[in-house]
Short mmCIF file of C-alpha atoms and ligand atoms in Angstrom, two decimals:
data_model
loop_
_atom_site.label_atom_id
_atom_site.label_comp_id
_atom_site.label_asym_id
_atom_site.label_seq_id
_atom_site.Cartn_x
_atom_site.Cartn_y
_atom_site.Cartn_z
CA UNK A 1224 12.09 13.09 -35.25
CA UNK A 1225 8.72 13.61 -33.28
CA UNK A 1226 8.25 13.77 -29.76
CA UNK A 1227 4.85 12.64 -28.05
CA UNK A 1228 3.24 13.23 -24.54
CA UNK A 1229 2.21 9.72 -23.57
CA UNK A 1230 0.77 7.77 -20.90
CA UNK A 1231 -0.21 9.18 -17.36
CA UNK A 1232 0.26 13.16 -18.46
CA UNK A 1233 -2.50 12.64 -21.25
CA UNK A 1234 -4.47 10.68 -19.39
CA UNK A 1235 -4.56 12.99 -16.16
CA UNK A 1236 -4.75 16.10 -17.79
CA UNK A 1237 -7.87 14.89 -20.21
CA UNK A 1238 -9.30 14.01 -16.53
CA UNK A 1239 -8.82 17.41 -15.53
CA UNK A 1240 -6.03 16.23 -12.76
CA UNK A 1241 -2.95 17.84 -11.92
CA UNK A 1242 0.28 16.56 -14.16
CA UNK A 1243 3.14 15.45 -12.02
CA UNK A 1244 5.30 13.46 -14.01
CA UNK A 1245 5.35 13.75 -17.82
CA UNK A 1246 6.78 10.55 -19.90
CA UNK A 1247 7.52 11.32 -23.71
CA UNK A 1248 8.19 8.90 -26.22
CA UNK A 1249 10.10 9.78 -29.39
CA UNK A 1250 9.51 8.56 -32.69
CA UNK A 1251 12.15 8.70 -35.57
CA UNK A 1252 14.94 8.55 -33.81
CA UNK A 1253 18.27 6.43 -32.90
CA UNK A 1254 20.04 6.38 -29.75
CA UNK A 1255 23.07 8.30 -31.52
CA UNK A 1256 20.95 11.28 -32.56
CA UNK A 1257 19.69 11.36 -29.06
CA UNK A 1258 23.18 11.85 -27.46
CA UNK A 1259 24.01 14.31 -29.90
CA UNK A 1260 21.54 16.31 -28.98
CA UNK A 1261 22.98 15.98 -25.34
CA UNK A 1262 20.47 14.12 -24.13
CA UNK A 1263 21.80 11.38 -21.13
CA UNK A 1264 21.07 7.79 -21.75
CA UNK A 1265 19.76 6.21 -18.33
CA UNK A 1266 17.72 3.30 -19.20
CA UNK A 1267 19.45 -0.01 -18.31
CA UNK A 1268 16.56 -1.95 -19.98
CA UNK A 1269 15.14 0.14 -22.45
CA UNK A 1270 16.59 2.94 -24.40
CA UNK A 1271 15.55 6.09 -22.15
CA UNK A 1272 17.05 9.47 -22.10
CA UNK A 1273 17.05 12.66 -19.91
CA UNK A 1274 16.41 15.71 -21.24
CA UNK A 1275 19.73 18.19 -20.98
CA UNK A 1276 17.63 20.72 -19.46
CA UNK A 1277 14.63 20.09 -17.99
CA UNK A 1278 15.67 16.49 -17.12
CA UNK A 1279 12.36 14.79 -17.73
CA UNK A 1280 12.37 11.23 -19.42
CA UNK A 1281 12.56 10.59 -23.23
CA UNK A 1282 12.14 7.03 -24.39
CA UNK A 1283 12.24 5.98 -27.87
CA UNK A 1284 9.71 4.19 -29.30
CA UNK A 1285 9.83 0.24 -28.99
CA UNK A 1286 8.06 -2.77 -29.67
CA UNK A 1287 8.36 -5.54 -26.75
CA UNK A 1288 8.18 -9.57 -27.50
CA UNK A 1289 7.76 -11.92 -24.57
CA UNK A 1290 10.58 -14.46 -24.73
CA UNK A 1291 10.47 -16.22 -20.98
CA UNK A 1292 9.12 -16.53 -17.99
CA UNK A 1293 8.78 -13.35 -15.36
CA UNK A 1294 9.99 -9.70 -16.50
CA UNK A 1295 13.28 -10.72 -17.44
CA UNK A 1296 11.69 -12.67 -20.38
CA UNK A 1297 11.40 -9.56 -22.35
CA UNK A 1298 13.08 -8.63 -25.53
CA UNK A 1299 12.46 -5.18 -26.91
CA UNK A 1300 12.71 -3.57 -30.59
CA UNK A 1301 13.74 -0.19 -30.46
CA UNK A 1302 14.45 1.79 -34.19
CA UNK A 1303 13.42 4.91 -35.97
CA UNK A 1304 11.10 2.81 -37.83
CA UNK A 1305 8.97 2.00 -34.88
CA UNK A 1306 5.78 4.02 -35.41
CA UNK A 1307 3.86 5.94 -32.74
CA UNK A 1308 0.84 3.32 -32.67
CA UNK A 1309 3.62 0.30 -32.24
CA UNK A 1310 4.58 1.72 -29.05
CA UNK A 1311 0.99 2.70 -27.67
CA UNK A 1312 -0.18 -0.98 -28.16
CA UNK A 1313 2.48 -2.35 -25.75
CA UNK A 1314 0.90 -0.29 -22.84
CA UNK A 1315 -1.31 -1.72 -20.28
CA UNK A 1316 -4.85 0.12 -20.10
CA UNK A 1317 -6.14 2.01 -23.22
CA UNK A 1318 -6.51 5.40 -21.26
CA UNK A 1319 -2.61 5.17 -20.73
CA UNK A 1320 -2.34 4.50 -24.36
CA UNK A 1321 -3.07 7.83 -25.61
CA UNK A 1322 -0.35 10.29 -26.84
CA UNK A 1323 -0.28 14.00 -27.74
CA UNK A 1324 1.93 16.56 -29.43
CA UNK A 1325 2.48 20.18 -28.73
CA UNK A 1326 -0.39 21.32 -29.80
CA UNK A 1327 -2.63 18.99 -27.80
CA UNK A 1328 -3.15 16.77 -30.88
CA UNK A 1329 -4.22 13.55 -29.34
CA UNK A 1330 -3.03 10.17 -30.94
CA UNK A 1331 -5.46 7.68 -29.64
CA UNK A 1332 -5.90 4.18 -31.68
CA UNK A 1333 -6.87 2.07 -28.99
CA UNK A 1334 -9.87 4.63 -27.87
CA UNK A 1335 -8.52 5.71 -24.71
CA UNK A 1336 -10.75 8.79 -24.59
CA UNK A 1337 -14.06 6.57 -24.87
CA UNK A 1338 -12.75 4.51 -22.20
CA UNK A 1339 -12.12 7.75 -20.00
CA UNK A 1340 -15.29 8.93 -20.53
CA UNK A 1341 -17.12 5.55 -19.87
CA UNK A 1342 -15.01 5.22 -16.63
CA UNK A 1343 -13.46 1.61 -17.99
CA UNK A 1344 -10.03 0.18 -17.16
CA UNK A 1345 -9.49 -1.93 -20.18
CA UNK A 1346 -6.79 -3.43 -21.65
CA UNK A 1347 -4.96 -2.33 -25.21
CA UNK A 1348 -4.18 -5.79 -26.53
CA UNK A 1349 -4.15 -9.56 -25.62
CA UNK A 1350 -0.23 -8.69 -24.92
CA UNK A 1351 -1.46 -7.56 -21.60
CA UNK A 1352 -1.46 -10.93 -20.22
CA UNK A 1353 2.72 -10.85 -21.27
CA UNK A 1354 3.33 -8.80 -17.73
CA UNK A 1355 1.83 -10.33 -15.02
CA UNK A 1356 2.41 -6.77 -13.17
CA UNK A 1357 -0.13 -5.28 -14.91
CA UNK A 1358 -2.63 -7.25 -12.85
CA UNK A 1359 -1.44 -4.76 -9.86
CA UNK A 1360 -1.19 -1.72 -12.00
CA UNK A 1361 -5.07 -2.23 -12.89
CA UNK A 1362 -5.92 -2.89 -9.59
CA UNK A 1363 -4.03 0.47 -8.48
CA UNK A 1364 -5.50 2.49 -10.97
CA UNK A 1365 -8.82 1.10 -9.92
CA UNK A 1366 -8.01 2.28 -6.36
CA UNK A 1367 -6.42 5.93 -7.42
CA UNK A 1368 -9.70 6.39 -9.57
CA UNK A 1369 -12.78 4.93 -7.96
CA UNK A 1370 -13.92 7.94 -6.44
CA UNK A 1371 -14.23 9.06 -10.34
CA UNK A 1372 -16.25 6.00 -10.81
CA UNK A 1373 -14.00 3.89 -12.79
CA UNK A 1374 -14.07 0.24 -12.84
CA UNK A 1375 -12.41 -2.76 -14.74
CA UNK A 1376 -14.05 -3.92 -18.04
CA UNK A 1377 -15.01 -7.80 -17.60
CA UNK A 1378 -12.79 -8.83 -20.53
CA UNK A 1379 -10.03 -7.43 -18.64
CA UNK A 1380 -10.93 -8.93 -15.42
CA UNK A 1381 -11.23 -12.12 -16.98
CA UNK A 1382 -7.62 -11.49 -18.49
CA UNK A 1383 -6.71 -10.88 -14.97
CA UNK A 1384 -8.08 -13.82 -13.83
CA UNK A 1385 -6.38 -16.11 -16.53
CA UNK A 1386 -2.62 -14.67 -15.61
CA UNK A 1387 -3.78 -15.26 -11.43
CA UNK A 1388 -4.60 -18.87 -12.23
CA UNK A 1389 -1.59 -19.39 -14.37
CA UNK A 1390 0.99 -19.04 -11.77
CA UNK A 1391 2.52 -16.24 -13.37
CA UNK A 1392 2.39 -13.48 -10.70
CA UNK A 1393 5.10 -15.60 -8.47
CA UNK A 1394 7.39 -14.95 -10.93
CA UNK A 1395 7.24 -11.12 -9.81
CA UNK A 1396 9.57 -9.76 -8.15
CA UNK A 1397 9.52 -8.51 -4.58
CA UNK A 1398 10.67 -5.23 -5.42
CA UNK A 1399 8.21 -4.94 -8.39
CA UNK A 1400 5.34 -6.02 -6.30
CA UNK A 1401 6.27 -3.94 -3.52
CA UNK A 1402 6.41 -0.62 -5.39
CA UNK A 1403 2.87 -1.30 -6.98
CA UNK A 1404 1.41 -2.55 -3.27
CA UNK A 1405 3.05 0.52 -1.56
CA UNK A 1406 1.42 3.17 -4.19
CA UNK A 1407 -1.46 1.08 -4.26
CA UNK A 1408 -1.92 1.87 -0.57
CA UNK A 1409 -1.24 5.45 -0.65
CA UNK A 1410 -4.09 5.92 -3.13
CA UNK A 1411 -7.56 7.33 -2.44
CA UNK A 1412 -9.34 4.41 -2.11
CA UNK A 1413 -6.84 1.50 -0.96
CA UNK A 1414 -9.27 -0.93 -0.59
CA UNK A 1415 -10.82 -1.08 -3.73
CA UNK A 1416 -6.83 -2.42 -4.77
CA UNK A 1417 -7.29 -5.31 -2.73
CA UNK A 1418 -10.89 -5.83 -3.83
CA UNK A 1419 -9.98 -5.77 -7.09
CA UNK A 1420 -7.31 -8.20 -6.54
CA UNK A 1421 -9.60 -10.46 -4.61
CA UNK A 1422 -12.26 -10.15 -7.44
CA UNK A 1423 -9.77 -11.40 -10.00
CA UNK A 1424 -7.68 -14.16 -8.15
CA UNK A 1425 -4.52 -12.52 -7.78
CA UNK A 1426 -4.97 -11.92 -3.90
CA UNK A 1427 -4.73 -15.67 -3.25
CA UNK A 1428 -1.80 -15.73 -4.80
CA UNK A 1429 0.05 -12.58 -3.79
CA UNK A 1430 -1.09 -12.68 -0.13
CA UNK A 1431 -3.06 -15.71 0.79
CA UNK A 1432 -2.72 -14.70 4.23
CA UNK A 1433 -5.11 -11.23 3.56
CA UNK A 1434 -7.61 -13.63 1.07
CA UNK A 1435 -8.11 -15.96 4.04
CA UNK A 1436 -10.07 -14.05 6.06
CA UNK A 1437 -13.22 -13.58 3.51
CA UNK A 1438 -16.01 -15.87 5.05
CA UNK A 1439 -14.27 -15.66 8.45
CA UNK A 1440 -17.02 -14.65 11.01
CA UNK A 1441 -16.27 -12.47 14.24
CA UNK A 1442 -18.77 -11.69 16.83
CA UNK A 1443 -21.44 -9.34 15.63
CA UNK A 1444 -21.95 -7.63 19.11
CA UNK A 1445 -18.58 -6.08 18.47
CA UNK A 1446 -18.29 -6.29 14.29
CA UNK A 1447 -21.76 -5.72 12.77
CA UNK A 1448 -20.30 -6.07 9.59
CA UNK A 1449 -18.95 -9.96 10.91
CA UNK A 1450 -16.62 -10.86 7.82
CA UNK A 1451 -13.23 -10.48 8.71
CA UNK A 1452 -12.31 -9.62 5.52
CA UNK A 1453 -14.51 -7.01 4.87
CA UNK A 1454 -13.52 -5.40 8.74
CA UNK A 1455 -10.21 -5.40 6.95
CA UNK A 1456 -11.14 -3.41 3.85
CA UNK A 1457 -12.75 -1.19 6.05
CA UNK A 1458 -9.69 -0.62 8.40
CA UNK A 1459 -7.85 0.13 5.16
CA UNK A 1460 -10.32 2.83 4.16
CA UNK A 1461 -10.52 4.52 7.27
CA UNK A 1462 -6.89 4.81 7.07
CA UNK A 1463 -7.09 6.60 3.70
CA UNK A 1464 -10.06 8.76 4.92
CA UNK A 1465 -8.01 9.69 8.13
CA UNK A 1466 -4.66 10.39 5.62
CA UNK A 1467 -2.42 7.88 7.92
CA UNK A 1468 0.79 7.12 6.23
CA UNK A 1469 1.90 3.89 4.43
CA UNK A 1470 3.24 2.57 7.54
CA UNK A 1471 -0.08 2.64 9.39
CA UNK A 1472 -2.09 1.44 6.06
CA UNK A 1473 0.44 -1.54 6.07
CA UNK A 1474 -0.29 -2.33 9.54
CA UNK A 1475 -4.07 -2.03 9.40
CA UNK A 1476 -4.32 -4.43 6.21
CA UNK A 1477 -2.22 -7.31 8.34
CA UNK A 1478 -3.64 -6.54 11.62
CA UNK A 1479 -6.02 -9.40 12.06
CA UNK A 1480 -4.08 -11.92 10.05
CA UNK A 1481 -4.46 -14.64 13.19
CA UNK A 1482 -8.28 -14.73 12.27
CA UNK A 1483 -7.55 -16.95 9.44
CA UNK A 1484 -5.95 -19.29 11.45
CA UNK A 1485 -9.00 -19.91 14.26
CA UNK A 1486 -10.04 -23.55 13.94
CA UNK A 1487 -13.68 -23.47 12.49
CA UNK A 1488 -15.24 -24.85 15.93
CA UNK A 1489 -13.98 -21.85 17.76
CA UNK A 1490 -15.96 -19.55 15.73
CA UNK A 1491 -16.44 -16.67 15.74
CA UNK A 1492 -14.15 -16.15 18.77
CA UNK A 1493 -10.61 -15.63 18.17
CA UNK A 1494 -8.71 -16.33 21.02
CA UNK A 1495 -4.88 -15.42 21.04
CA UNK A 1496 -4.92 -14.21 17.42
CA UNK A 1497 -2.63 -11.27 18.06
CA UNK A 1498 0.00 -13.77 18.78
CA UNK A 1499 -1.20 -16.88 15.83
CA UNK A 1500 -0.93 -13.71 13.67
CA UNK A 1501 2.84 -13.15 13.96
CA UNK A 1502 4.29 -15.54 12.03
CA UNK A 1503 1.80 -14.58 8.95
CA UNK A 1504 2.42 -10.82 9.07
CA UNK A 1505 6.62 -11.84 9.35
CA UNK A 1506 5.89 -14.05 6.07
CA UNK A 1507 4.10 -11.47 4.33
CA UNK A 1508 6.82 -8.46 5.45
CA UNK A 1509 9.54 -10.90 3.97
CA UNK A 1510 8.04 -12.04 0.86
CA UNK A 1511 7.69 -8.31 -0.62
CA UNK A 1512 11.07 -7.29 1.11
CA UNK A 1513 8.83 -4.53 2.93
CA UNK A 1514 10.89 -1.56 4.45
CA UNK A 1515 12.08 -2.09 7.95
CA UNK A 1516 9.51 0.74 9.07
CA UNK A 1517 6.36 -0.80 7.80
CA UNK A 1518 7.32 -4.44 8.96
CA UNK A 1519 8.11 -3.30 12.63
CA UNK A 1520 4.94 -1.51 13.03
CA UNK A 1521 2.58 -4.25 11.29
CA UNK A 1522 4.22 -6.39 13.89
CA UNK A 1523 3.73 -4.37 16.97
CA UNK A 1524 -0.21 -3.20 15.77
CA UNK A 1525 -0.74 -7.37 15.03
CA UNK A 1526 0.46 -7.95 18.61
CA UNK A 1527 -0.87 -5.11 20.83
CA UNK A 1528 -3.91 -3.52 18.60
CA UNK A 1529 -6.16 -5.52 21.61
CA UNK A 1530 -4.36 -3.70 24.10
CA UNK A 1531 -5.02 -0.66 22.31
CA UNK A 1532 -8.94 -1.06 22.39
CA UNK A 1533 -8.93 -2.42 26.06
CA UNK A 1534 -6.62 0.74 26.97
CA UNK A 1535 -8.65 1.81 29.91
CA UNK A 1536 -8.71 -1.30 31.37
CA UNK A 1537 -5.71 -2.35 31.41
CA UNK A 1538 -3.79 -2.51 34.89
CA UNK A 1539 -0.91 -0.32 35.59
CA UNK A 1540 2.03 -2.85 35.01
CA UNK A 1541 0.43 -4.08 31.50
CA UNK A 1542 0.53 -0.26 30.32
CA UNK A 1543 3.62 0.06 31.33
CA UNK A 1544 5.01 -3.33 29.44
CA UNK A 1545 3.26 -2.24 26.58
CA UNK A 1546 4.77 1.33 26.58
CA UNK A 1547 8.02 -0.54 27.31
CA UNK A 1548 7.20 -2.68 24.11
CA UNK A 1549 7.04 0.31 21.81
CA UNK A 1550 10.58 1.88 23.16
CA UNK A 1551 8.34 5.16 23.26
CA UNK A 1552 10.99 7.09 25.08
CA UNK A 1553 13.18 6.81 21.62
CA UNK A 1554 10.31 6.21 19.05
CA UNK A 1555 7.76 8.45 20.06
CA UNK A 1556 6.50 8.41 16.25
CA UNK A 1557 5.85 4.77 16.13
CA UNK A 1558 3.73 4.68 19.58
CA UNK A 1559 1.27 7.59 17.52
CA UNK A 1560 1.25 5.51 14.36
CA UNK A 1561 0.21 2.50 16.87
CA UNK A 1562 -2.60 4.53 18.31
CA UNK A 1563 -3.60 5.73 15.07
CA UNK A 1564 -3.94 2.15 13.49
CA UNK A 1565 -5.69 0.96 16.70
CA UNK A 1566 -8.04 3.72 15.94
CA UNK A 1567 -8.59 2.80 12.36
CA UNK A 1568 -9.72 -0.86 13.52
CA UNK A 1569 -12.10 0.20 15.49
CA UNK A 1570 -13.42 2.80 13.00
CA UNK A 1571 -13.22 -0.01 10.49
CA UNK A 1572 -16.71 -1.09 11.92
CA UNK A 1573 -20.05 -1.14 10.07
CA UNK A 1574 -22.01 1.53 11.74
CA UNK A 1575 -19.12 2.58 14.17
CA UNK A 1576 -17.48 4.50 12.03
CA UNK A 1577 -18.43 7.69 13.47
CA UNK A 1578 -17.79 6.89 17.43
CA UNK A 1579 -14.86 8.66 19.27
CA UNK A 1580 -11.74 6.56 20.35
CA UNK A 1581 -11.16 8.10 23.92
CA UNK A 1582 -8.37 5.16 23.85
CA UNK A 1583 -6.21 7.12 21.77
CA UNK A 1584 -5.96 10.20 24.00
CA UNK A 1585 -5.76 7.88 27.07
CA UNK A 1586 -2.52 6.37 25.47
CA UNK A 1587 -1.19 9.53 24.77
CA UNK A 1588 -1.63 10.66 28.20
CA UNK A 1589 0.14 7.61 29.35
CA UNK A 1590 2.98 7.83 27.18
CA UNK A 1591 3.54 11.26 28.40
CA UNK A 1592 3.23 10.40 31.76
CA UNK A 1593 5.71 7.77 31.82
CA UNK A 1594 7.86 10.09 29.66
CA UNK A 1595 8.08 12.97 32.57
CA UNK A 1596 9.64 10.55 34.97
CA UNK A 1597 12.75 12.18 35.48
CA UNK A 1598 16.15 10.36 35.71
CA UNK A 1599 18.04 13.20 37.75
CA UNK A 1600 16.71 12.57 40.82
CA UNK A 1601 17.21 8.61 40.83
CA UNK A 1602 21.17 9.29 39.96
CA UNK A 1603 21.26 11.79 42.70
CA UNK A 1604 20.00 8.88 44.86
CA UNK A 1605 23.20 7.00 43.87
CA UNK A 1606 21.31 4.42 41.41
CA UNK A 1607 23.45 3.08 38.62
CA UNK A 1608 23.29 0.49 35.69
CA UNK A 1609 20.57 -2.55 35.95
CA UNK A 1610 19.50 -0.58 39.38
CA UNK A 1611 18.68 2.62 37.87
CA UNK A 1612 16.81 0.93 35.16
CA UNK A 1613 14.45 -0.99 37.90
CA UNK A 1614 14.29 2.10 39.81
CA UNK A 1615 13.03 4.03 37.02
CA UNK A 1616 10.57 1.20 36.52
CA UNK A 1617 9.17 1.63 39.45
CA UNK A 1618 8.62 5.48 39.09
CA UNK A 1619 6.76 5.04 36.03
CA UNK A 1620 4.86 2.36 37.16
CA UNK A 1621 3.87 4.58 40.01
CA UNK A 1622 3.55 8.02 37.79
CA UNK A 1623 0.84 5.28 35.81
CA UNK A 1624 -1.08 4.36 38.54
CA UNK A 1625 -1.63 7.78 39.30
CA UNK A 1626 -2.43 8.36 35.98
CA UNK A 1627 -4.84 5.98 35.54
CA UNK A 1628 -6.42 6.91 38.77
CA UNK A 1629 -6.67 10.55 38.08
CA UNK A 1630 -7.74 9.62 34.22
CA UNK A 1631 -10.51 7.16 35.17
CA UNK A 1632 -11.60 8.79 38.35
P1 ATP B 3015 1.50 7.31 -12.74
O1 ATP B 3015 0.63 8.61 -12.66
O2 ATP B 3015 1.08 6.53 -11.72
O3 ATP B 3015 3.04 8.10 -12.84
P2 ATP B 3015 1.83 6.64 -15.44
O4 ATP B 3015 0.42 5.98 -16.20
O5 ATP B 3015 2.15 7.71 -16.06
O6 ATP B 3015 0.88 6.79 -14.17
P3 ATP B 3015 3.94 5.05 -15.44
O7 ATP B 3015 4.56 3.93 -14.42
O8 ATP B 3015 4.98 6.33 -14.93
O9 ATP B 3015 2.37 5.67 -15.02
O10 ATP B 3015 4.16 4.76 -16.73
C1 ATP B 3015 4.02 5.43 -18.06
C2 ATP B 3015 3.42 4.47 -18.83
O11 ATP B 3015 4.02 3.62 -19.40
C3 ATP B 3015 1.89 4.18 -18.68
O12 ATP B 3015 0.88 5.20 -18.68
C4 ATP B 3015 1.70 2.91 -19.75
O13 ATP B 3015 1.38 3.20 -20.70
C5 ATP B 3015 3.16 2.41 -19.58
N1 ATP B 3015 3.28 1.11 -18.57
C6 ATP B 3015 4.24 1.66 -17.76
N2 ATP B 3015 4.49 0.33 -16.89
C7 ATP B 3015 3.77 -0.75 -17.71
C8 ATP B 3015 3.87 -2.16 -17.77
N3 ATP B 3015 3.87 -2.88 -16.74
N4 ATP B 3015 3.02 -2.70 -19.02
C9 ATP B 3015 2.48 -1.91 -19.83
N5 ATP B 3015 2.43 -0.28 -19.93
C10 ATP B 3015 3.04 0.04 -18.90
MG1 MG B 3016 4.14 8.64 -15.12
#
């Protein structure tokens, strides 16, 4: 049997990038032979094994055929007769369809190296269209390698467009989609992921609520970029430039969904978009079974981001309500992430990327002032139960009034 490194490990070594996870393919072996050598079988769907010592993945060379709708609709065929070339042709992109042996001899039947040099993401064969997840994968690789100058080949975009129009994207499970979306959002250029999905018509299928923001104007005085879709892309771009976590990036993507619902005769104003957007954010969260922390932050940022921007003008009582809504006493991290998302929103405006955002420190200071109100003296005064809660609120309001006066004096 022969063993080859394949996929990302080969691609990233040739790009001169660090290689983290290594996938290997085994040609000329049977499941029984692998087990006899001590490999542990792990693949539920495919014959995949873990190396007894290193724990790295070894997959038997296989071919695949589409036999139905969605991802369940695949039959695979693994046997010692399946060649390396046959295994490589079922892969998504030419740059992912190269293999190398221990001596670094490259097997590259589909010209991945040529595309790597030309900075092109190109599908390997028409079988690309058999798995709609590949639309998301290509967009994700575009987001990852945009900084190196990679773009999607025209003929691959055509296939992605056909796949999007066919309705096949609807057959993807929430889990597979979210895995790609979340990884893509954490890449260096997540806005490219959304842009590529939009360009091939997949965004309209997957997250129509975001697609609907393109072509919706905002007031030029606040938003020199005018278009809400372009603004959303810039906010996402800022979130990556500022190395924000997934929660913040997800909230950035969804924060303005309400603007897609504004009746045209109200444009470019978007009165109460913070509230109209909430049911859309909820729907998107549920569609992809998004992790709870991402769901929560997206909803809170959607509802309160304009409060964040107006922080210095808010009455002390409104400021207190904001802090209470975030439960800043038990969830300090979440409030920090809210502040970060607001700042990314403010910076995601054309020409205003470098403008300082004093609201951030002001909100942090307000949270600190509210947290520093001590409970002990109130207990000593005999407050209990709901009355204690009321007294605590009064004291916090007092503290916030003092804070506001001092900070804006
Ligand atoms: P990463 O650096 O993100 O791990 P990768 O290219 O190694 O990138 P994996 O998801 O680990 O991506 O997959 C390994 C290889 O398997 C890919 O390079 C590709 O050749 C192939 N592959 C994975 N998923 C698919 C798919 N849905 N369709 C076609 N080929 C795929
Ligand atoms: Mg990999």
